[in-house]
Amino acid sequence: MRRLRAKKPDLVSLVRSWGGVSLVYRKRLQDSPAYRLNHEEVQKALEEGINFVELMSPTEAVPDEYGAVKALKFEAVNYDAETGKFTNSGEIHEFPARTVCVAAGTSPNVIYEKEKPGTFQLDEWRQFFKPFKVERNGDGKLHVAEAAKGEPAFFTSYERDGRFISYYGDNHPQYAGNVVKAMASAKHGYSKVVELFADELAERGSLPQAERDSIFDKLVATLDEQLRAYVVKVVRLTPTIVDVIVKAPLQARKFDPGQFYRLQNFETQAPVVDGTRLMMEGLALTGAWVDEEAWLLSMIVLEMGTSSRLCSLLKEG
Ligand SMILES: Cc1cc2nc3c(=O)[nH]c(=O)nc-3n(C[C@H](O)[C@H](O)[C@H](O)COP(=O)(O)OP(=O)(O)OC[C@H]3O[C@@H](n4cnc5c(N)ncnc54)[C@H](O)[C@@H]3O)c2cc1C
């Protein structure tokens, strides 16, 4: 017994005798966010006996006679060191697999440019917004100027009537990937936004503090009024359908048919019945009608599940 207890379990050999665990990746190990952002993830995985298979792109899950996965097919990927591009080779490899976990990646949100082409310039891969800085040039006004490669820059190419759009975090090529970088992007970028208001700051710097506070309070009040949504009325249309009408000024004015919203109650305001707080899951609801003058937006709810049934309990305000 003592001898058995002293012996360390050899889990790696055991797992490998069962077929092992392989991490199959479309790119090279050194391209993976795990390696680039936190190489210890890779180190620990290798210590635990996980195989790393590089340059393989998944093409097919092969089912057994019961419909459960028995293998995965991959197409080998070629890496071109000169261009840094990856291309499919056409060469298919099959790996036996009983349990398959898919790690879904993320991509920057450039959907606005896809919906309204020509609004923003994208980078050479059409993946991220192209980085620009904002400078005062010959006419004494602020304008966007393309940033040099690697130069910290926080603006998109958008420029209209002296207005610009900055971007950070996962949307920014130098800061995408994790929460720490997202926070760093805001820390590094906010001063560039402040610089745009140098004239206003110089002018207002001499105002008494109370007056400056009141300017700020007005801005906050405008943002609250325009951006926040409040329930105005819940109208029962049929025994199983209600119309939730919200006041959402900016959204009501910008509404286009087909747009939909996420509706959910606040935990602190949800009714409590027999000690259970009646929380709603987020409901996806299509806008039914808008009143642009009164800033109203309506969403029709079919009471089919718990969350949709809770809509009739929503209170004004
Ligand atoms: C599954 C998963 C696990 C992760 N795990 C980790 C981890 O363990 N550690 C770590 O550091 N990072 C992790 N990350 C990465 C991390 O979540 C992101 O890098 C980080 O949240 C990026 O911050 P962000 O502010 O740039 O974007 P986000 O946090 O995505 O914020 C963008 C916000 O903008 C909103 N938005 C989008 N479009 C519009 C619009 N048109 N109008 C108004 N609002 C809009 C979105 O709803 C969202 O709330 C993980 C990511 C995922 C997906």
Coordinates of C-alpha atoms and ligand atoms in Angstrom, one line a residue:
M1 CA 0.0 0.0 0.0
R2 CA 2.7 2.4 1.0
R3 CA 4.6 1.8 -2.3
L4 CA 1.4 2.4 -4.3
R5 CA 0.7 5.7 -2.5
A6 CA 4.2 7.0 -3.1
K7 CA 3.9 6.4 -6.8
K8 CA 2.8 9.5 -8.7
P9 CA -0.1 8.9 -11.1
D10 CA 1.1 9.0 -14.7
L11 CA -2.0 10.7 -16.2
V12 CA -0.3 11.6 -19.4
S13 CA 0.4 8.0 -20.4
L14 CA -3.1 7.0 -19.3
V15 CA -4.8 9.7 -21.4
R16 CA -2.6 8.9 -24.4
S17 CA -3.4 5.1 -24.0
W18 CA -7.0 6.1 -24.5
G19 CA -6.3 8.0 -27.7
G20 CA -4.9 11.2 -26.3
V21 CA -6.0 14.8 -26.7
S22 CA -5.0 16.9 -29.7
L23 CA -5.5 20.6 -30.2
V24 CA -5.8 21.2 -33.9
Y25 CA -5.2 24.7 -35.1
R26 CA -5.6 26.5 -38.5
K27 CA -2.4 28.5 -38.0
R28 CA 1.0 28.0 -36.4
L29 CA 1.5 27.7 -32.7
Q30 CA 3.2 31.1 -32.5
D31 CA 0.2 32.7 -34.2
S32 CA -2.3 31.5 -31.6
P33 CA -3.6 34.1 -29.1
A34 CA -2.8 31.6 -26.3
Y35 CA 0.9 31.7 -27.3
R36 CA 1.0 35.4 -28.1
L37 CA -0.9 36.7 -25.1
N38 CA -0.3 34.1 -22.4
H39 CA 2.3 31.5 -23.4
E40 CA 1.9 29.7 -20.1
E41 CA -1.4 28.4 -21.4
V42 CA 0.6 26.5 -24.1
Q43 CA 3.3 25.4 -21.6
K44 CA 0.8 23.9 -19.2
A45 CA -1.1 22.2 -22.1
L46 CA 2.1 20.6 -23.3
E47 CA 3.0 19.5 -19.8
E48 CA -0.4 17.8 -19.6
G49 CA 0.4 15.8 -22.7
I50 CA -1.8 17.7 -25.1
N51 CA -0.6 17.4 -28.7
F52 CA -0.6 20.6 -30.8
V53 CA -1.3 20.0 -34.5
E54 CA -0.6 23.1 -36.5
L55 CA -1.9 24.3 -39.9
M56 CA -5.0 22.2 -40.2
S57 CA -8.4 23.7 -41.2
P58 CA -11.5 21.6 -40.2
T59 CA -13.7 20.6 -43.2
E60 CA -15.9 17.8 -42.0
A61 CA -17.1 15.8 -38.9
V62 CA -17.5 12.1 -39.8
P63 CA -20.3 10.4 -38.0
D64 CA -20.4 6.7 -36.9
E65 CA -23.5 4.4 -37.5
Y66 CA -25.2 6.1 -34.5
G67 CA -24.7 9.6 -35.7
A68 CA -22.0 10.3 -33.1
V69 CA -18.7 11.8 -34.3
K70 CA -16.0 9.3 -34.9
A71 CA -13.5 11.4 -36.8
L72 CA -12.7 14.9 -38.1
K73 CA -11.4 15.8 -41.5
F74 CA -9.0 18.6 -41.9
E75 CA -7.4 20.3 -44.9
A76 CA -3.7 21.1 -44.5
V77 CA -2.9 24.8 -44.7
N78 CA 0.2 26.3 -46.2
Y79 CA 2.0 29.2 -44.6
D80 CA 3.7 31.7 -46.9
A81 CA 6.5 33.3 -44.8
E82 CA 6.9 36.2 -47.2
T83 CA 3.3 37.4 -47.3
G84 CA 2.3 36.0 -43.9
K85 CA -0.8 34.5 -45.6
F86 CA -2.3 31.1 -45.1
T87 CA -3.7 29.1 -48.0
N88 CA -5.6 25.8 -48.2
S89 CA -3.5 23.0 -49.8
G90 CA -6.3 20.7 -50.8
E91 CA -4.6 17.9 -48.9
I92 CA -7.2 16.2 -46.5
H93 CA -6.2 14.4 -43.3
E94 CA -8.6 12.4 -41.1
F95 CA -8.1 12.3 -37.3
P96 CA -10.1 9.8 -35.1
A97 CA -12.1 11.8 -32.6
R98 CA -14.8 10.9 -30.0
T99 CA -15.1 14.2 -28.2
V100 CA -14.8 17.4 -30.2
C101 CA -14.6 20.8 -28.5
V102 CA -14.7 23.8 -30.8
A103 CA -13.0 27.1 -29.8
A104 CA -14.9 29.8 -31.5
G105 CA -12.8 32.9 -32.4
T106 CA -14.0 36.5 -32.6
S107 CA -13.5 39.1 -35.2
P108 CA -13.7 42.9 -35.0
N109 CA -17.1 44.4 -35.4
V110 CA -16.9 46.3 -38.7
I111 CA -20.5 45.5 -39.6
Y112 CA -21.4 49.2 -40.1
E113 CA -19.0 49.4 -43.0
K114 CA -20.6 46.3 -44.5
E115 CA -24.1 47.7 -44.2
K116 CA -23.1 51.2 -45.3
P117 CA -20.1 50.7 -47.6
G118 CA -17.8 53.7 -48.0
T119 CA -18.3 55.1 -44.5
F120 CA -15.0 53.8 -43.1
Q121 CA -11.7 52.8 -44.6
L122 CA -10.7 49.3 -43.7
D123 CA -7.1 47.9 -43.4
E124 CA -5.5 45.9 -46.2
W125 CA -7.1 42.6 -44.9
R126 CA -10.5 44.3 -44.7
Q127 CA -10.5 43.0 -41.1
F128 CA -10.1 46.1 -38.9
F129 CA -10.9 49.8 -39.3
K130 CA -7.8 51.5 -40.7
P131 CA -6.1 53.6 -38.0
F132 CA -6.0 57.4 -38.3
K133 CA -4.9 60.2 -36.1
V134 CA -6.6 63.6 -36.0
E135 CA -4.3 66.7 -36.6
R136 CA -4.7 70.4 -37.3
N137 CA -3.5 71.0 -40.8
G138 CA -3.1 74.0 -43.2
D139 CA -6.7 75.4 -42.7
G140 CA -6.3 75.4 -39.0
K141 CA -9.0 72.8 -38.6
L142 CA -8.9 69.3 -37.4
H143 CA -8.7 66.5 -40.0
V144 CA -7.9 62.8 -40.0
A145 CA -4.5 61.7 -41.3
E146 CA -3.5 58.1 -41.9
A147 CA -1.3 56.7 -39.2
A148 CA 2.1 55.2 -40.0
K149 CA 2.4 51.4 -39.5
G150 CA 2.6 50.7 -35.7
E151 CA 1.9 54.3 -34.7
P152 CA -0.6 54.5 -31.9
A153 CA -3.8 55.9 -33.4
F154 CA -7.4 55.8 -32.1
F155 CA -9.5 57.2 -34.9
T156 CA -11.3 55.7 -37.9
S157 CA -11.2 57.5 -41.3
Y158 CA -14.6 59.0 -40.5
E159 CA -14.7 62.8 -40.7
R160 CA -17.8 64.9 -41.2
D161 CA -18.3 68.5 -40.1
G162 CA -15.5 68.4 -37.6
R163 CA -16.8 65.2 -36.1
F164 CA -14.7 62.0 -35.8
I165 CA -15.1 58.4 -34.5
S166 CA -12.6 56.8 -32.3
Y167 CA -12.3 53.0 -31.6
Y168 CA -10.7 50.8 -28.9
G169 CA -10.4 47.3 -27.5
D170 CA -11.4 44.3 -29.6
N171 CA -12.1 46.6 -32.6
H172 CA -8.6 48.0 -32.5
P173 CA -5.8 46.1 -34.3
Q174 CA -3.2 46.8 -31.5
Y175 CA -5.5 46.2 -28.6
A176 CA -7.8 43.3 -29.6
G177 CA -7.8 40.1 -27.6
N178 CA -8.4 40.6 -23.9
V179 CA -9.8 42.8 -21.2
V180 CA -6.5 44.2 -20.1
K181 CA -5.7 45.4 -23.6
A182 CA -9.2 46.8 -24.0
M183 CA -8.7 48.9 -20.8
A184 CA -5.2 49.9 -22.0
S185 CA -6.7 51.2 -25.2
A186 CA -9.0 53.5 -23.4
K187 CA -6.2 54.7 -21.1
H188 CA -3.9 55.4 -24.1
G189 CA -6.7 56.7 -26.3
Y190 CA -8.8 59.1 -24.2
S191 CA -6.1 61.8 -24.2
K192 CA -6.3 61.9 -28.0
V193 CA -10.1 62.6 -27.8
V194 CA -9.5 65.3 -25.1
E195 CA -7.0 67.0 -27.5
L196 CA -9.9 67.5 -30.0
F197 CA -11.6 69.8 -27.5
A198 CA -8.5 71.9 -26.7
D199 CA -10.3 75.1 -27.8
E200 CA -13.3 74.5 -25.7
L201 CA -11.2 73.5 -22.8
A202 CA -9.1 76.7 -23.1
E203 CA -12.3 78.8 -23.2
R204 CA -14.1 76.9 -20.4
G205 CA -11.1 76.6 -18.2
S206 CA -11.6 80.1 -17.1
L207 CA -15.3 79.6 -16.3
P208 CA -16.3 79.2 -12.6
Q209 CA -16.5 75.5 -11.5
A210 CA -20.2 75.7 -11.0
E211 CA -20.8 76.8 -14.6
R212 CA -18.5 74.0 -15.9
D213 CA -20.4 71.5 -13.7
S214 CA -23.7 72.7 -15.2
I215 CA -22.4 72.2 -18.8
F216 CA -21.4 68.7 -17.9
D217 CA -24.7 68.0 -16.2
K218 CA -26.6 69.2 -19.3
L219 CA -24.5 66.8 -21.4
V220 CA -25.3 63.9 -19.1
A221 CA -29.0 64.8 -19.1
T222 CA -29.1 65.0 -22.9
L223 CA -27.4 61.5 -23.2
D224 CA -29.8 60.1 -20.6
E225 CA -32.8 61.5 -22.4
Q226 CA -31.8 60.4 -25.8
L227 CA -30.2 57.0 -25.2
R228 CA -32.2 55.5 -22.2
A229 CA -35.3 53.5 -22.9
Y230 CA -38.3 53.5 -20.5
V231 CA -41.5 51.5 -20.6
V232 CA -44.5 53.8 -21.3
K233 CA -47.3 51.4 -21.6
V234 CA -48.0 47.6 -21.9
V235 CA -51.2 47.1 -24.0
R236 CA -52.9 43.7 -24.1
L237 CA -53.9 43.0 -27.7
T238 CA -55.2 39.4 -27.3
P239 CA -55.2 36.9 -24.4
T240 CA -51.7 35.8 -25.5
I241 CA -50.2 38.9 -27.1
V242 CA -49.0 42.2 -25.5
D243 CA -47.7 45.4 -27.1
V244 CA -44.7 46.8 -25.0
I245 CA -44.4 50.5 -25.8
V246 CA -41.1 52.2 -24.8
K247 CA -39.9 55.8 -25.0
A248 CA -36.5 55.5 -26.7
P249 CA -35.9 58.9 -28.4
L250 CA -32.8 58.3 -30.5
Q251 CA -33.8 54.8 -31.5
A252 CA -37.3 55.9 -32.5
R253 CA -35.9 58.5 -34.8
K254 CA -33.3 56.1 -36.3
F255 CA -35.7 53.1 -36.7
D256 CA -35.6 51.0 -39.8
P257 CA -38.0 48.1 -40.4
G258 CA -36.3 44.8 -39.5
Q259 CA -34.3 46.2 -36.6
F260 CA -34.8 44.2 -33.4
Y261 CA -34.1 44.8 -29.7
R262 CA -33.1 43.0 -26.5
L263 CA -35.7 43.4 -23.8
Q264 CA -35.1 42.4 -20.2
N265 CA -36.2 43.6 -16.8
F266 CA -33.8 44.8 -14.2
E267 CA -33.1 42.4 -11.3
T268 CA -33.6 45.0 -8.6
Q269 CA -37.0 46.0 -10.0
A270 CA -38.3 42.5 -10.8
P271 CA -41.3 41.4 -8.8
V272 CA -40.7 38.8 -6.1
V273 CA -43.3 36.0 -5.7
D274 CA -42.9 33.5 -2.8
G275 CA -39.3 34.5 -2.4
T276 CA -38.5 34.0 -6.2
R277 CA -37.4 37.0 -8.1
L278 CA -39.2 37.0 -11.5
M279 CA -36.2 37.8 -13.8
M280 CA -36.6 37.8 -17.5
E281 CA -34.1 36.3 -19.9
G282 CA -33.1 38.8 -22.7
L283 CA -35.9 38.6 -25.3
A284 CA -35.2 39.4 -29.0
L285 CA -38.1 41.5 -30.2
T286 CA -38.7 43.1 -33.6
G287 CA -39.8 46.8 -33.6
A288 CA -43.5 46.9 -34.7
W289 CA -44.1 50.6 -35.1
V290 CA -42.5 53.9 -34.1
D291 CA -43.8 57.4 -33.4
E292 CA -40.9 59.6 -34.3
E293 CA -42.6 62.8 -32.9
A294 CA -43.4 61.2 -29.5
W295 CA -40.2 59.2 -29.5
L296 CA -42.1 55.9 -29.0
L297 CA -41.2 52.4 -30.1
S298 CA -43.5 49.4 -29.9
M299 CA -42.6 45.7 -29.7
I300 CA -45.2 43.0 -30.0
V301 CA -44.6 40.1 -27.5
L302 CA -46.2 36.6 -28.1
E303 CA -46.5 35.1 -24.6
M304 CA -45.0 31.7 -25.3
G305 CA -42.5 31.3 -22.4
T306 CA -41.8 32.5 -18.9
S307 CA -39.9 35.6 -19.9
S308 CA -42.4 36.7 -22.5
R309 CA -45.2 36.2 -20.0
L310 CA -43.4 38.5 -17.6
C311 CA -43.7 41.4 -20.1
S312 CA -47.3 42.1 -19.1
L313 CA -46.0 42.9 -15.6
L314 CA -43.6 45.6 -16.8
K315 CA -44.4 49.0 -15.2
E316 CA -44.4 52.4 -16.6
G317 CA -41.0 54.1 -16.1
Ligands
LIG1 C1 -15.9 33.5 -24.8 C2 -14.9 34.5 -24.5 C3 -14.1 34.4 -23.4 C4 -13.1 35.4 -23.1 N1 -12.3 35.2 -22.0 C5 -11.5 36.2 -21.6 C6 -10.7 36.1 -20.5 O1 -10.8 35.1 -19.7 N2 -9.8 37.1 -20.2 C7 -9.7 38.2 -21.0 O2 -9.0 39.1 -20.6 N3 -10.5 38.3 -22.1 C8 -11.3 37.4 -22.5 N4 -12.1 37.5 -23.6 C9 -11.9 38.7 -24.4 C10 -12.6 39.9 -23.8 O3 -13.9 39.6 -23.5 C11 -12.6 41.1 -24.9 O4 -11.2 41.2 -25.3 C12 -13.0 42.4 -24.2 O5 -14.3 42.2 -23.7 C13 -13.0 43.5 -25.3 O6 -13.6 44.6 -24.7 P1 -14.3 45.7 -25.6 O7 -14.7 46.8 -24.7 O8 -13.3 46.1 -26.8 O9 -15.5 45.0 -26.3 P2 -16.8 44.4 -25.7 O10 -16.6 44.0 -24.3 O11 -17.3 43.4 -26.7 O12 -17.8 45.6 -25.7 C14 -18.4 46.2 -26.8 C15 -19.8 46.6 -26.5 O13 -20.4 47.3 -27.6 C16 -21.7 47.0 -27.7 N5 -22.1 47.3 -29.1 C17 -21.8 46.7 -30.2 N6 -22.3 47.3 -31.3 C18 -23.0 48.3 -30.8 C19 -23.8 49.4 -31.4 N7 -24.0 49.4 -32.7 N8 -24.4 50.2 -30.6 C20 -24.2 50.2 -29.2 N9 -23.5 49.3 -28.6 C21 -22.9 48.4 -29.4 C22 -21.7 45.5 -27.4 O14 -23.0 45.1 -27.1 C23 -20.8 45.4 -26.3 O15 -21.4 45.5 -25.0 C24 -13.0 36.5 -23.9 C25 -13.9 36.7 -25.0 C26 -14.8 35.7 -25.3 C27 -15.8 35.9 -26.5

